[in-house]
JSON list of C-alpha atoms in Angstrom, two decimals:
[
{"chain": "A", "resi": 1, "resn": "MET", "atom": "CA", "xyz": [163.25, 15.32, 8.05]},
{"chain": "A", "resi": 2, "resn": "GLY", "atom": "CA", "xyz": [162.17, 18.78, 7.01]},
{"chain": "A", "resi": 3, "resn": "ALA", "atom": "CA", "xyz": [163.06, 20.50, 3.76]},
{"chain": "A", "resi": 4, "resn": "ALA", "atom": "CA", "xyz": [165.89, 22.43, 5.43]},
{"chain": "A", "resi": 5, "resn": "GLU", "atom": "CA", "xyz": [167.51, 19.18, 6.52]},
{"chain": "A", "resi": 6, "resn": "ASN", "atom": "CA", "xyz": [167.54, 17.89, 2.92]},
{"chain": "A", "resi": 7, "resn": "GLN", "atom": "CA", "xyz": [168.90, 21.11, 1.43]},
{"chain": "A", "resi": 8, "resn": "PRO", "atom": "CA", "xyz": [172.26, 20.50, -0.27]},
{"chain": "A", "resi": 9, "resn": "PHE", "atom": "CA", "xyz": [175.37, 22.60, 0.32]},
{"chain": "A", "resi": 10, "resn": "GLY", "atom": "CA", "xyz": [174.49, 24.67, -2.72]},
{"chain": "A", "resi": 11, "resn": "GLY", "atom": "CA", "xyz": [171.93, 26.53, -0.57]},
{"chain": "A", "resi": 12, "resn": "ASP", "atom": "CA", "xyz": [172.59, 29.61, 1.52]},
{"chain": "A", "resi": 13, "resn": "MET", "atom": "CA", "xyz": [175.26, 29.89, 4.20]},
{"chain": "A", "resi": 14, "resn": "ALA", "atom": "CA", "xyz": [172.74, 29.65, 7.06]},
{"chain": "A", "resi": 15, "resn": "GLY", "atom": "CA", "xyz": [171.52, 26.33, 5.66]},
{"chain": "A", "resi": 16, "resn": "LEU", "atom": "CA", "xyz": [175.10, 25.10, 5.42]},
{"chain": "A", "resi": 17, "resn": "ALA", "atom": "CA", "xyz": [175.79, 26.13, 9.03]},
{"chain": "A", "resi": 18, "resn": "ALA", "atom": "CA", "xyz": [172.63, 24.36, 10.22]},
{"chain": "A", "resi": 19, "resn": "LEU", "atom": "CA", "xyz": [173.62, 21.19, 8.35]},
{"chain": "A", "resi": 20, "resn": "ILE", "atom": "CA", "xyz": [177.09, 21.23, 9.92]},
{"chain": "A", "resi": 21, "resn": "GLY", "atom": "CA", "xyz": [175.60, 21.89, 13.35]},
{"chain": "A", "resi": 22, "resn": "ARG", "atom": "CA", "xyz": [173.51, 18.74, 13.00]},
{"chain": "A", "resi": 23, "resn": "ALA", "atom": "CA", "xyz": [176.67, 16.79, 12.08]},
{"chain": "A", "resi": 24, "resn": "ALA", "atom": "CA", "xyz": [178.30, 17.70, 15.41]},
{"chain": "A", "resi": 25, "resn": "PRO", "atom": "CA", "xyz": [175.46, 18.49, 17.81]},
{"chain": "A", "resi": 26, "resn": "ASP", "atom": "CA", "xyz": [177.54, 18.25, 20.99]},
{"chain": "A", "resi": 27, "resn": "GLY", "atom": "CA", "xyz": [180.14, 20.77, 19.81]},
{"chain": "A", "resi": 28, "resn": "ARG", "atom": "CA", "xyz": [183.05, 18.30, 19.56]},
{"chain": "A", "resi": 29, "resn": "LYS", "atom": "CA", "xyz": [185.07, 18.11, 16.38]},
{"chain": "A", "resi": 30, "resn": "PRO", "atom": "CA", "xyz": [183.30, 15.71, 14.05]},
{"chain": "A", "resi": 31, "resn": "PRO", "atom": "CA", "xyz": [185.20, 12.66, 12.74]},
{"chain": "A", "resi": 32, "resn": "VAL", "atom": "CA", "xyz": [185.63, 14.06, 9.21]},
{"chain": "A", "resi": 33, "resn": "GLU", "atom": "CA", "xyz": [188.53, 11.70, 8.50]},
{"chain": "A", "resi": 34, "resn": "ARG", "atom": "CA", "xyz": [186.03, 8.80, 8.60]},
{"chain": "A", "resi": 35, "resn": "TRP", "atom": "CA", "xyz": [183.45, 10.48, 6.36]},
{"chain": "A", "resi": 36, "resn": "ASN", "atom": "CA", "xyz": [183.57, 9.75, 2.63]},
{"chain": "A", "resi": 37, "resn": "PRO", "atom": "CA", "xyz": [180.32, 11.15, 1.23]},
{"chain": "A", "resi": 38, "resn": "PRO", "atom": "CA", "xyz": [179.70, 11.78, -2.48]},
{"chain": "A", "resi": 39, "resn": "PHE", "atom": "CA", "xyz": [181.13, 14.97, -3.99]},
{"chain": "A", "resi": 40, "resn": "CYS", "atom": "CA", "xyz": [178.40, 17.55, -4.57]},
{"chain": "A", "resi": 41, "resn": "GLY", "atom": "CA", "xyz": [180.45, 20.17, -6.45]},
{"chain": "A", "resi": 42, "resn": "ASP", "atom": "CA", "xyz": [182.30, 23.31, -5.47]},
{"chain": "A", "resi": 43, "resn": "ILE", "atom": "CA", "xyz": [180.84, 26.24, -3.57]},
{"chain": "A", "resi": 44, "resn": "ASP", "atom": "CA", "xyz": [182.01, 29.85, -3.69]},
{"chain": "A", "resi": 45, "resn": "MET", "atom": "CA", "xyz": [183.88, 29.72, -0.40]},
{"chain": "A", "resi": 46, "resn": "ALA", "atom": "CA", "xyz": [187.56, 30.56, -0.01]},
{"chain": "A", "resi": 47, "resn": "ILE", "atom": "CA", "xyz": [190.23, 31.02, 2.65]},
{"chain": "A", "resi": 48, "resn": "ASP", "atom": "CA", "xyz": [192.74, 33.71, 1.70]},
{"chain": "A", "resi": 49, "resn": "ARG", "atom": "CA", "xyz": [196.43, 33.80, 2.62]},
{"chain": "A", "resi": 50, "resn": "ALA", "atom": "CA", "xyz": [195.64, 35.94, 5.69]},
{"chain": "A", "resi": 51, "resn": "GLY", "atom": "CA", "xyz": [193.34, 33.19, 7.05]},
{"chain": "A", "resi": 52, "resn": "GLN", "atom": "CA", "xyz": [190.14, 35.14, 6.29]},
{"chain": "A", "resi": 53, "resn": "TRP", "atom": "CA", "xyz": [187.19, 33.02, 5.17]},
{"chain": "A", "resi": 54, "resn": "HIS", "atom": "CA", "xyz": [184.99, 34.38, 2.35]},
{"chain": "A", "resi": 55, "resn": "TYR", "atom": "CA", "xyz": [181.61, 33.30, 1.05]},
{"chain": "A", "resi": 56, "resn": "MET", "atom": "CA", "xyz": [180.61, 34.56, -2.41]},
{"chain": "A", "resi": 57, "resn": "GLY", "atom": "CA", "xyz": [183.39, 37.16, -2.21]},
{"chain": "A", "resi": 58, "resn": "THR", "atom": "CA", "xyz": [182.28, 38.55, 1.16]},
{"chain": "A", "resi": 59, "resn": "PRO", "atom": "CA", "xyz": [184.34, 38.01, 4.33]},
{"chain": "A", "resi": 60, "resn": "ILE", "atom": "CA", "xyz": [182.66, 35.84, 6.95]},
{"chain": "A", "resi": 61, "resn": "GLY", "atom": "CA", "xyz": [182.78, 38.01, 10.06]},
{"chain": "A", "resi": 62, "resn": "ARG", "atom": "CA", "xyz": [181.21, 35.68, 12.61]},
{"chain": "A", "resi": 63, "resn": "GLU", "atom": "CA", "xyz": [183.99, 33.80, 14.40]},
{"chain": "A", "resi": 64, "resn": "ALA", "atom": "CA", "xyz": [181.60, 31.07, 15.57]},
{"chain": "A", "resi": 65, "resn": "LEU", "atom": "CA", "xyz": [180.59, 30.39, 11.96]},
{"chain": "A", "resi": 66, "resn": "VAL", "atom": "CA", "xyz": [184.22, 30.24, 10.79]},
{"chain": "A", "resi": 67, "resn": "ARG", "atom": "CA", "xyz": [185.06, 27.80, 13.61]},
{"chain": "A", "resi": 68, "resn": "LEU", "atom": "CA", "xyz": [182.07, 25.68, 12.66]},
{"chain": "A", "resi": 69, "resn": "PHE", "atom": "CA", "xyz": [183.19, 25.47, 9.03]},
{"chain": "A", "resi": 70, "resn": "ALA", "atom": "CA", "xyz": [186.79, 24.80, 10.12]},
{"chain": "A", "resi": 71, "resn": "SER", "atom": "CA", "xyz": [185.58, 21.84, 12.19]},
{"chain": "A", "resi": 72, "resn": "VAL", "atom": "CA", "xyz": [184.36, 20.02, 9.04]},
{"chain": "A", "resi": 73, "resn": "LEU", "atom": "CA", "xyz": [187.26, 20.94, 6.78]},
{"chain": "A", "resi": 74, "resn": "LYS", "atom": "CA", "xyz": [189.00, 18.00, 5.14]},
{"chain": "A", "resi": 75, "resn": "ARG", "atom": "CA", "xyz": [191.99, 17.76, 2.84]},
{"chain": "A", "resi": 76, "resn": "ASP", "atom": "CA", "xyz": [192.30, 15.13, 0.12]},
{"chain": "A", "resi": 77, "resn": "ALA", "atom": "CA", "xyz": [195.60, 15.39, -1.77]},
{"chain": "A", "resi": 78, "resn": "ASP", "atom": "CA", "xyz": [195.90, 19.10, -2.59]},
{"chain": "A", "resi": 79, "resn": "ALA", "atom": "CA", "xyz": [192.17, 19.86, -2.48]},
{"chain": "A", "resi": 80, "resn": "TYR", "atom": "CA", "xyz": [190.05, 21.09, 0.42]},
{"chain": "A", "resi": 81, "resn": "PHE", "atom": "CA", "xyz": [186.44, 20.16, 1.20]},
{"chain": "A", "resi": 82, "resn": "LEU", "atom": "CA", "xyz": [183.71, 20.83, 3.72]},
{"chain": "A", "resi": 83, "resn": "VAL", "atom": "CA", "xyz": [182.16, 17.48, 4.60]},
{"chain": "A", "resi": 84, "resn": "THR", "atom": "CA", "xyz": [179.24, 16.03, 6.52]},
{"chain": "A", "resi": 85, "resn": "PRO", "atom": "CA", "xyz": [178.29, 12.35, 6.66]},
{"chain": "A", "resi": 86, "resn": "VAL", "atom": "CA", "xyz": [176.19, 12.83, 3.51]},
{"chain": "A", "resi": 87, "resn": "GLU", "atom": "CA", "xyz": [177.78, 15.61, 1.42]},
{"chain": "A", "resi": 88, "resn": "LYS", "atom": "CA", "xyz": [181.16, 16.95, 0.35]},
{"chain": "A", "resi": 89, "resn": "VAL", "atom": "CA", "xyz": [181.82, 20.28, -1.37]},
{"chain": "A", "resi": 90, "resn": "GLY", "atom": "CA", "xyz": [185.03, 21.84, -2.58]},
{"chain": "A", "resi": 91, "resn": "ILE", "atom": "CA", "xyz": [186.37, 25.19, -1.39]},
{"chain": "A", "resi": 92, "resn": "ARG", "atom": "CA", "xyz": [189.46, 27.23, -2.37]},
{"chain": "A", "resi": 93, "resn": "VAL", "atom": "CA", "xyz": [192.43, 27.69, -0.02]},
{"chain": "A", "resi": 94, "resn": "ALA", "atom": "CA", "xyz": [195.16, 30.16, -1.02]},
{"chain": "A", "resi": 95, "resn": "ASP", "atom": "CA", "xyz": [197.94, 28.59, 1.08]},
{"chain": "A", "resi": 96, "resn": "VAL", "atom": "CA", "xyz": [196.88, 26.62, 4.16]},
{"chain": "A", "resi": 97, "resn": "PRO", "atom": "CA", "xyz": [193.55, 26.94, 5.98]},
{"chain": "A", "resi": 98, "resn": "PHE", "atom": "CA", "xyz": [194.70, 28.11, 9.41]},
{"chain": "A", "resi": 99, "resn": "LEU", "atom": "CA", "xyz": [197.04, 30.60, 11.05]},
{"chain": "A", "resi": 100, "resn": "ALA", "atom": "CA", "xyz": [199.12, 29.94, 14.17]},
{"chain": "A", "resi": 101, "resn": "VAL", "atom": "CA", "xyz": [198.45, 33.09, 16.17]},
{"chain": "A", "resi": 102, "resn": "GLU", "atom": "CA", "xyz": [199.82, 32.36, 19.66]},
{"chain": "A", "resi": 103, "resn": "MET", "atom": "CA", "xyz": [202.74, 30.33, 20.98]},
{"chain": "A", "resi": 104, "resn": "HIS", "atom": "CA", "xyz": [204.03, 29.28, 24.37]},
{"chain": "A", "resi": 105, "resn": "ALA", "atom": "CA", "xyz": [207.48, 27.73, 24.74]},
{"chain": "A", "resi": 106, "resn": "ALA", "atom": "CA", "xyz": [208.63, 26.06, 27.96]},
{"chain": "A", "resi": 107, "resn": "GLY", "atom": "CA", "xyz": [211.94, 24.36, 28.67]},
{"chain": "A", "resi": 108, "resn": "ASP", "atom": "CA", "xyz": [214.78, 23.98, 26.23]},
{"chain": "A", "resi": 109, "resn": "GLY", "atom": "CA", "xyz": [216.59, 21.44, 24.10]},
{"chain": "A", "resi": 110, "resn": "ASP", "atom": "CA", "xyz": [214.98, 18.01, 23.91]},
{"chain": "A", "resi": 111, "resn": "GLY", "atom": "CA", "xyz": [212.69, 18.87, 26.83]},
{"chain": "A", "resi": 112, "resn": "ARG", "atom": "CA", "xyz": [211.11, 21.91, 25.17]},
{"chain": "A", "resi": 113, "resn": "THR", "atom": "CA", "xyz": [207.35, 22.02, 24.75]},
{"chain": "A", "resi": 114, "resn": "LEU", "atom": "CA", "xyz": [205.97, 24.36, 22.13]},
{"chain": "A", "resi": 115, "resn": "THR", "atom": "CA", "xyz": [202.22, 24.90, 22.32]},
{"chain": "A", "resi": 116, "resn": "LEU", "atom": "CA", "xyz": [200.43, 26.75, 19.54]},
{"chain": "A", "resi": 117, "resn": "ARG", "atom": "CA", "xyz": [196.91, 28.15, 19.16]},
{"chain": "A", "resi": 118, "resn": "THR", "atom": "CA", "xyz": [195.31, 28.69, 15.77]},
{"chain": "A", "resi": 119, "resn": "ASN", "atom": "CA", "xyz": [192.93, 31.39, 14.62]},
{"chain": "A", "resi": 120, "resn": "VAL", "atom": "CA", "xyz": [190.09, 28.84, 14.71]},
{"chain": "A", "resi": 121, "resn": "GLY", "atom": "CA", "xyz": [190.72, 27.65, 18.27]},
{"chain": "A", "resi": 122, "resn": "ASP", "atom": "CA", "xyz": [192.81, 24.52, 17.77]},
{"chain": "A", "resi": 123, "resn": "VAL", "atom": "CA", "xyz": [195.56, 24.06, 20.36]},
{"chain": "A", "resi": 124, "resn": "VAL", "atom": "CA", "xyz": [198.43, 21.73, 19.44]},
{"chain": "A", "resi": 125, "resn": "GLU", "atom": "CA", "xyz": [201.78, 20.84, 20.91]},
{"chain": "A", "resi": 126, "resn": "ALA", "atom": "CA", "xyz": [204.60, 20.57, 18.36]},
{"chain": "A", "resi": 127, "resn": "GLY", "atom": "CA", "xyz": [206.05, 17.08, 18.29]},
{"chain": "A", "resi": 128, "resn": "PRO", "atom": "CA", "xyz": [205.80, 13.77, 16.43]},
{"chain": "A", "resi": 129, "resn": "GLU", "atom": "CA", "xyz": [202.10, 14.22, 15.54]},
{"chain": "A", "resi": 130, "resn": "HIS", "atom": "CA", "xyz": [202.26, 17.98, 15.07]},
{"chain": "A", "resi": 131, "resn": "ARG", "atom": "CA", "xyz": [205.41, 18.50, 13.06]},
{"chain": "A", "resi": 132, "resn": "LEU", "atom": "CA", "xyz": [206.83, 21.88, 12.19]},
{"chain": "A", "resi": 133, "resn": "ARG", "atom": "CA", "xyz": [207.94, 22.51, 8.62]},
{"chain": "A", "resi": 134, "resn": "PHE", "atom": "CA", "xyz": [209.64, 25.55, 7.16]},
{"chain": "A", "resi": 135, "resn": "VAL", "atom": "CA", "xyz": [209.57, 27.06, 3.69]},
{"chain": "A", "resi": 136, "resn": "ILE", "atom": "CA", "xyz": [211.88, 29.70, 2.25]},
{"chain": "A", "resi": 137, "resn": "GLU", "atom": "CA", "xyz": [209.61, 32.37, 0.79]},
{"chain": "A", "resi": 138, "resn": "GLU", "atom": "CA", "xyz": [210.20, 33.21, -2.85]},
{"chain": "A", "resi": 139, "resn": "GLY", "atom": "CA", "xyz": [211.27, 36.76, -3.46]},
{"chain": "A", "resi": 140, "resn": "SER", "atom": "CA", "xyz": [212.01, 37.78, 0.14]},
{"chain": "A", "resi": 141, "resn": "GLY", "atom": "CA", "xyz": [214.02, 34.72, 1.14]},
{"chain": "A", "resi": 142, "resn": "GLY", "atom": "CA", "xyz": [212.24, 34.86, 4.51]},
{"chain": "A", "resi": 143, "resn": "LEU", "atom": "CA", "xyz": [211.49, 31.72, 6.46]},
{"chain": "A", "resi": 144, "resn": "VAL", "atom": "CA", "xyz": [207.81, 30.71, 6.81]},
{"chain": "A", "resi": 145, "resn": "PRO", "atom": "CA", "xyz": [207.02, 28.15, 9.55]},
{"chain": "A", "resi": 146, "resn": "TYR", "atom": "CA", "xyz": [203.98, 25.84, 9.48]},
{"chain": "A", "resi": 147, "resn": "VAL", "atom": "CA", "xyz": [202.59, 23.36, 11.99]},
{"chain": "A", "resi": 148, "resn": "HIS", "atom": "CA", "xyz": [200.48, 20.28, 11.26]},
{"chain": "A", "resi": 149, "resn": "VAL", "atom": "CA", "xyz": [197.16, 20.69, 13.08]},
{"chain": "A", "resi": 150, "resn": "ARG", "atom": "CA", "xyz": [195.09, 17.64, 12.16]},
{"chain": "A", "resi": 151, "resn": "ALA", "atom": "CA", "xyz": [194.48, 15.23, 9.27]},
{"chain": "A", "resi": 152, "resn": "GLY", "atom": "CA", "xyz": [196.78, 17.00, 6.79]},
{"chain": "A", "resi": 153, "resn": "LEU", "atom": "CA", "xyz": [195.56, 20.49, 7.71]},
{"chain": "A", "resi": 154, "resn": "GLU", "atom": "CA", "xyz": [198.25, 23.01, 8.58]},
{"chain": "A", "resi": 155, "resn": "ALA", "atom": "CA", "xyz": [198.56, 26.43, 10.15]},
{"chain": "A", "resi": 156, "resn": "ARG", "atom": "CA", "xyz": [201.05, 29.04, 8.92]},
{"chain": "A", "resi": 157, "resn": "PHE", "atom": "CA", "xyz": [202.72, 31.12, 11.61]},
{"chain": "A", "resi": 158, "resn": "THR", "atom": "CA", "xyz": [201.84, 34.81, 11.56]},
{"chain": "A", "resi": 159, "resn": "ARG", "atom": "CA", "xyz": [204.80, 37.08, 10.87]},
{"chain": "A", "resi": 160, "resn": "ALA", "atom": "CA", "xyz": [205.05, 38.05, 14.57]},
{"chain": "A", "resi": 161, "resn": "LEU", "atom": "CA", "xyz": [204.95, 34.39, 15.63]},
{"chain": "A", "resi": 162, "resn": "ALA", "atom": "CA", "xyz": [207.58, 33.47, 13.03]},
{"chain": "A", "resi": 163, "resn": "GLN", "atom": "CA", "xyz": [209.88, 36.07, 14.60]},
{"chain": "A", "resi": 164, "resn": "GLU", "atom": "CA", "xyz": [209.29, 34.54, 18.04]},
{"chain": "A", "resi": 165, "resn": "ALA", "atom": "CA", "xyz": [210.00, 31.07, 16.64]},
{"chain": "A", "resi": 166, "resn": "ALA", "atom": "CA", "xyz": [213.26, 32.31, 15.07]},
{"chain": "A", "resi": 167, "resn": "GLU", "atom": "CA", "xyz": [214.58, 32.89, 18.59]},
{"chain": "A", "resi": 168, "resn": "LEU", "atom": "CA", "xyz": [214.25, 29.14, 19.25]},
{"chain": "A", "resi": 169, "resn": "VAL", "atom": "CA", "xyz": [216.40, 28.07, 16.30]},
{"chain": "A", "resi": 170, "resn": "GLU", "atom": "CA", "xyz": [219.49, 26.11, 17.29]},
{"chain": "A", "resi": 171, "resn": "GLU", "atom": "CA", "xyz": [221.97, 23.69, 15.79]},
{"chain": "A", "resi": 172, "resn": "GLY", "atom": "CA", "xyz": [220.82, 20.09, 15.59]},
{"chain": "A", "resi": 173, "resn": "PRO", "atom": "CA", "xyz": [222.74, 16.84, 15.96]},
{"chain": "A", "resi": 174, "resn": "ASP", "atom": "CA", "xyz": [223.84, 16.82, 12.31]},
{"chain": "A", "resi": 175, "resn": "GLY", "atom": "CA", "xyz": [224.83, 20.49, 12.28]},
{"chain": "A", "resi": 176, "resn": "ARG", "atom": "CA", "xyz": [221.62, 21.65, 10.61]},
{"chain": "A", "resi": 177, "resn": "LEU", "atom": "CA", "xyz": [219.59, 24.47, 12.08]},
{"chain": "A", "resi": 178, "resn": "GLY", "atom": "CA", "xyz": [216.12, 23.79, 13.43]},
{"chain": "A", "resi": 179, "resn": "ILE", "atom": "CA", "xyz": [213.82, 23.90, 16.43]},
{"chain": "A", "resi": 180, "resn": "ARG", "atom": "CA", "xyz": [213.62, 21.23, 19.11]},
{"chain": "A", "resi": 181, "resn": "ALA", "atom": "CA", "xyz": [210.09, 20.68, 20.40]},
{"chain": "A", "resi": 182, "resn": "GLY", "atom": "CA", "xyz": [208.13, 17.74, 21.73]},
{"chain": "A", "resi": 183, "resn": "GLY", "atom": "CA", "xyz": [211.17, 15.46, 21.66]},
{"chain": "A", "resi": 184, "resn": "VAL", "atom": "CA", "xyz": [211.64, 16.04, 17.92]},
{"chain": "A", "resi": 185, "resn": "PHE", "atom": "CA", "xyz": [214.16, 18.10, 15.98]},
{"chain": "A", "resi": 186, "resn": "HIS", "atom": "CA", "xyz": [212.31, 20.05, 13.28]},
{"chain": "A", "resi": 187, "resn": "PRO", "atom": "CA", "xyz": [214.99, 21.01, 10.70]},
{"chain": "A", "resi": 188, "resn": "LEU", "atom": "CA", "xyz": [215.02, 24.18, 8.64]},
{"chain": "A", "resi": 189, "resn": "PRO", "atom": "CA", "xyz": [215.57, 23.84, 4.90]},
{"chain": "A", "resi": 190, "resn": "LYS", "atom": "CA", "xyz": [219.17, 24.09, 3.75]},
{"chain": "A", "resi": 191, "resn": "GLY", "atom": "CA", "xyz": [220.13, 27.68, 3.12]},
{"chain": "A", "resi": 192, "resn": "ALA", "atom": "CA", "xyz": [217.69, 29.09, 5.67]},
{"chain": "A", "resi": 193, "resn": "MET", "atom": "CA", "xyz": [218.87, 31.92, 7.93]},
{"chain": "A", "resi": 194, "resn": "GLY", "atom": "CA", "xyz": [222.11, 32.28, 6.00]},
{"chain": "A", "resi": 195, "resn": "GLU", "atom": "CA", "xyz": [223.12, 28.67, 6.61]},
{"chain": "A", "resi": 196, "resn": "ALA", "atom": "CA", "xyz": [225.76, 27.43, 4.17]}
]
């Protein structure tokens, strides 16, 4: 192994990208849920509420680089880490790491499929493994939808997508409001959308 291969995460961003690239050389998502390397400290990387990734205070503009980092993102409890088989570093996440930016709904009621695409290229179908959850936003009282993407990582719907999702809200079997998708009823919190 050369010196670059032994360089820890604390090095520059290009070194970090190269290390991650070696962890998943065929381009598939690496099995981060099976990796439990030692913690090597925090790095100055953050994901803001708008889904923008930053390194040392500067936005990361290369989409391919953001997708690469997103592929090795792991959540443990309420903390987020970039991991490889040999290293784990902490990063800051303002809300959740991803945004749901596109949605396709087909069918209705229990037969509805709801497919979502994230800003980092994940495509998921809402259902038992990709649950929707909703939060009433403090201050505005607006409803913020989220979808589980993988291994505890979620995507928040963009405002435009949240408005599209609001059109799918219907009454559930127990009288609560929610969205049916993937054979599952995803309930809204009590008091959402003026519900008594």
